[in-house]
Amino acid sequence: MTDYTKTYKPVAEQFKIEGAVQSVAPYGEGHINLTLLVTTDKKRYILQKMNTRVFPDSDALMKNICAVTEYLKGCGAETLDVIPTITGEKYLRGEDNFRMYAFIENTVTYQLATDKDVFEESGRAFGQFQNLLASFDASVLSETIPQFHDTPKRYRDFCAALEKDGFDRAKLCRPETEFLLAHKDTLSKIADGLKDGSVPLRVTHNDTKLNNILMDAETHKARAVIDLDTVMPGSMLYDFGDSIRFGASTAAEDETDLSKVHFSLTLFEAYARGYLSAVKDSITEKELALLPYGAYLMTIECGMRFLTDYLLGNVYFATKYEEHNLVRCRTQFALAKQMEERFEETGEIVRNIMHNV
Ligand code: ADP
Ligand code: GN1
Ligand code: MG
């Protein structure tokens, strides 16, 4: 078993921290970076081993994050505070790269939207985040993962992984593969809209999971939007959609009992109310009409990414067991199917909210 304190204390000490390191322990439920909580006798910090397989250009990534956080601070928003190394660098370069943030105290993250008011609040926060970024100069941003939400490209990646079948797993995921093949013609509306200009390209977060927002532990108001690795030009439909994918489900992303996995219209409505209250003045007619589809698309895309990773031998997302990605894929496809069946109702909900905000 890893002794995290022994292994990572020397790393933590390479940063400009206050106090003497007492412990280092794994923290949170992110799928990409190794996140560690560092406790000194004075303060707490988040230390992350950066995933250079997912984000190969650490320099560009940290430049983005510093530019975005400086900008957000200038707007008076609470945000991630990058702690430099003792030599004044934005991150620590080595065999593995590490970065450090101040720990944002008295906050909580939710893995499940158990409370609809909390979910509505997260919608408002991601909407406001989008508004703030509207005046951020996108030309200073690098595209940290090119074609991140280009769903047709994700589909081609899936086909390549299926064709290769390097781990002899295709036979273990036939129903999921068939589901995807049957839906392959539904995947390009946003990519096409961005291409022909009918869907506006904006600076977006691109990874708007509920656990990427820190809520005040007492008031339950949103304090900070975190996980800024994927802030880059994209569509607001991705941001809205990804939040619904993760948060409007009645079960965890890796629930094995699919009978517990339901797409909740109540939660959809709560999030849409919060989000639209923030973006009502900038959202276009077309974006508004595509919000339910955005949720469906992000959900099927995410399921497809989990399935691709399963076929590739679990190289991208952190997994706890061999079938973890397949289990995650199943919840996503179950949700996507329900969302598709509910397009009329969700469209109606969106229009009603828009009339009243
Ligand atoms: P990943 O990219 O792997 O998802 P995140 O940056 O989202 O990593 O961090 C994982 C989790 O760690 C978050 O969901 C949150 O719970 C916690 N976390 C990250 N940064 C901070 C911070 N500055 N203060 C408090 N908690 C944090
Ligand atoms: C990853 O980093 P994290 O855990 O917040 C992934 C998202 C997926 C999500 C699925 C950079 O998000 O795109 O939707 O897992 N982030 C990256 O839970 O690939
Ligand atoms: Mg995260």
PDB file of C-alpha atoms and ligand atoms in Angstrom, residues 29-32 54-55 145 148-149 206-207 209 211-212 227 230 242 245-246 253 302 305-306 316-317, ligand 2:
ATOM      1  CA  GLU A  29     -13.443  11.524  -6.742  1.00  0.00           C
ATOM      2  CA  GLY A  30     -11.823  12.931  -9.893  1.00  0.00           C
ATOM      3  CA  HIS A  31     -11.134  10.533 -12.762  1.00  0.00           C
ATOM      4  CA  ILE A  32      -8.148  12.321 -14.281  1.00  0.00           C
ATOM      5  CA  VAL A  54      -4.498  13.287 -20.915  1.00  0.00           C
ATOM      6  CA  PHE A  55      -2.913  16.758 -20.919  1.00  0.00           C
ATOM      7  CA  ILE A 145      -7.475  18.642 -25.562  1.00  0.00           C
ATOM      8  CA  PHE A 148     -12.592  17.352 -26.751  1.00  0.00           C
ATOM      9  CA  HIS A 149     -16.359  17.255 -27.338  1.00  0.00           C
ATOM     10  CA  ASN A 206     -16.288  21.705 -20.806  1.00  0.00           C
ATOM     11  CA  ASP A 207     -16.348  19.481 -17.707  1.00  0.00           C
ATOM     12  CA  LYS A 209     -19.741  17.788 -13.329  1.00  0.00           C
ATOM     13  CA  ASN A 211     -18.221  17.588  -8.216  1.00  0.00           C
ATOM     14  CA  ASN A 212     -16.342  20.292 -10.112  1.00  0.00           C
ATOM     15  CA  ASP A 227     -11.221  21.704 -12.447  1.00  0.00           C
ATOM     16  CA  THR A 230     -10.635  22.024 -20.026  1.00  0.00           C
ATOM     17  CA  ASP A 242     -22.631  17.560 -19.016  1.00  0.00           C
ATOM     18  CA  ARG A 245     -25.701  13.977 -17.523  1.00  0.00           C
ATOM     19  CA  PHE A 246     -24.043  13.752 -14.132  1.00  0.00           C
ATOM     20  CA  GLU A 253     -22.173   7.311 -12.543  1.00  0.00           C
ATOM     21  CA  CYS A 302     -19.546  10.079 -22.144  1.00  0.00           C
ATOM     22  CA  ARG A 305     -15.824   7.371 -24.072  1.00  0.00           C
ATOM     23  CA  PHE A 306     -16.117   4.937 -21.152  1.00  0.00           C
ATOM     24  CA  TYR A 316      -7.741   7.082 -19.724  1.00  0.00           C
ATOM     25  CA  PHE A 317     -10.164   7.214 -16.783  1.00  0.00           C
TER      26      PHE A 317
HETATM   27  C1  GN1 B   2     -13.560  13.327 -16.340  1.00  0.00           C
HETATM   28  O1  GN1 B   2     -11.843  15.242 -14.495  1.00  0.00           O
HETATM   29  P1  GN1 B   2     -13.215  14.780 -14.122  1.00  0.00           P
HETATM   30  O2  GN1 B   2     -13.250  13.549 -13.287  1.00  0.00           O
HETATM   31  O3  GN1 B   2     -13.975  15.935 -13.521  1.00  0.00           O
HETATM   32  C2  GN1 B   2     -13.451  13.788 -17.791  1.00  0.00           C
HETATM   33  C3  GN1 B   2     -14.805  14.306 -18.279  1.00  0.00           C
HETATM   34  C4  GN1 B   2     -15.843  13.197 -18.158  1.00  0.00           C
HETATM   35  C5  GN1 B   2     -15.878  12.737 -16.702  1.00  0.00           C
HETATM   36  C6  GN1 B   2     -16.800  11.550 -16.503  1.00  0.00           C
HETATM   37  C7  GN1 B   2     -10.517  15.870 -18.867  1.00  0.00           C
HETATM   38  O4  GN1 B   2     -13.927  14.433 -15.542  1.00  0.00           O
HETATM   39  O5  GN1 B   2     -14.715  14.707 -19.630  1.00  0.00           O
HETATM   40  O6  GN1 B   2     -17.108  13.653 -18.544  1.00  0.00           O
HETATM   41  O7  GN1 B   2     -14.563  12.331 -16.244  1.00  0.00           O
HETATM   42  N1  GN1 B   2     -12.448  14.838 -17.898  1.00  0.00           N
HETATM   43  C8  GN1 B   2     -11.526  14.790 -18.874  1.00  0.00           C
HETATM   44  O8  GN1 B   2     -17.052  11.401 -15.158  1.00  0.00           O
HETATM   45  O9  GN1 B   2     -11.509  13.916 -19.743  1.00  0.00           O
END
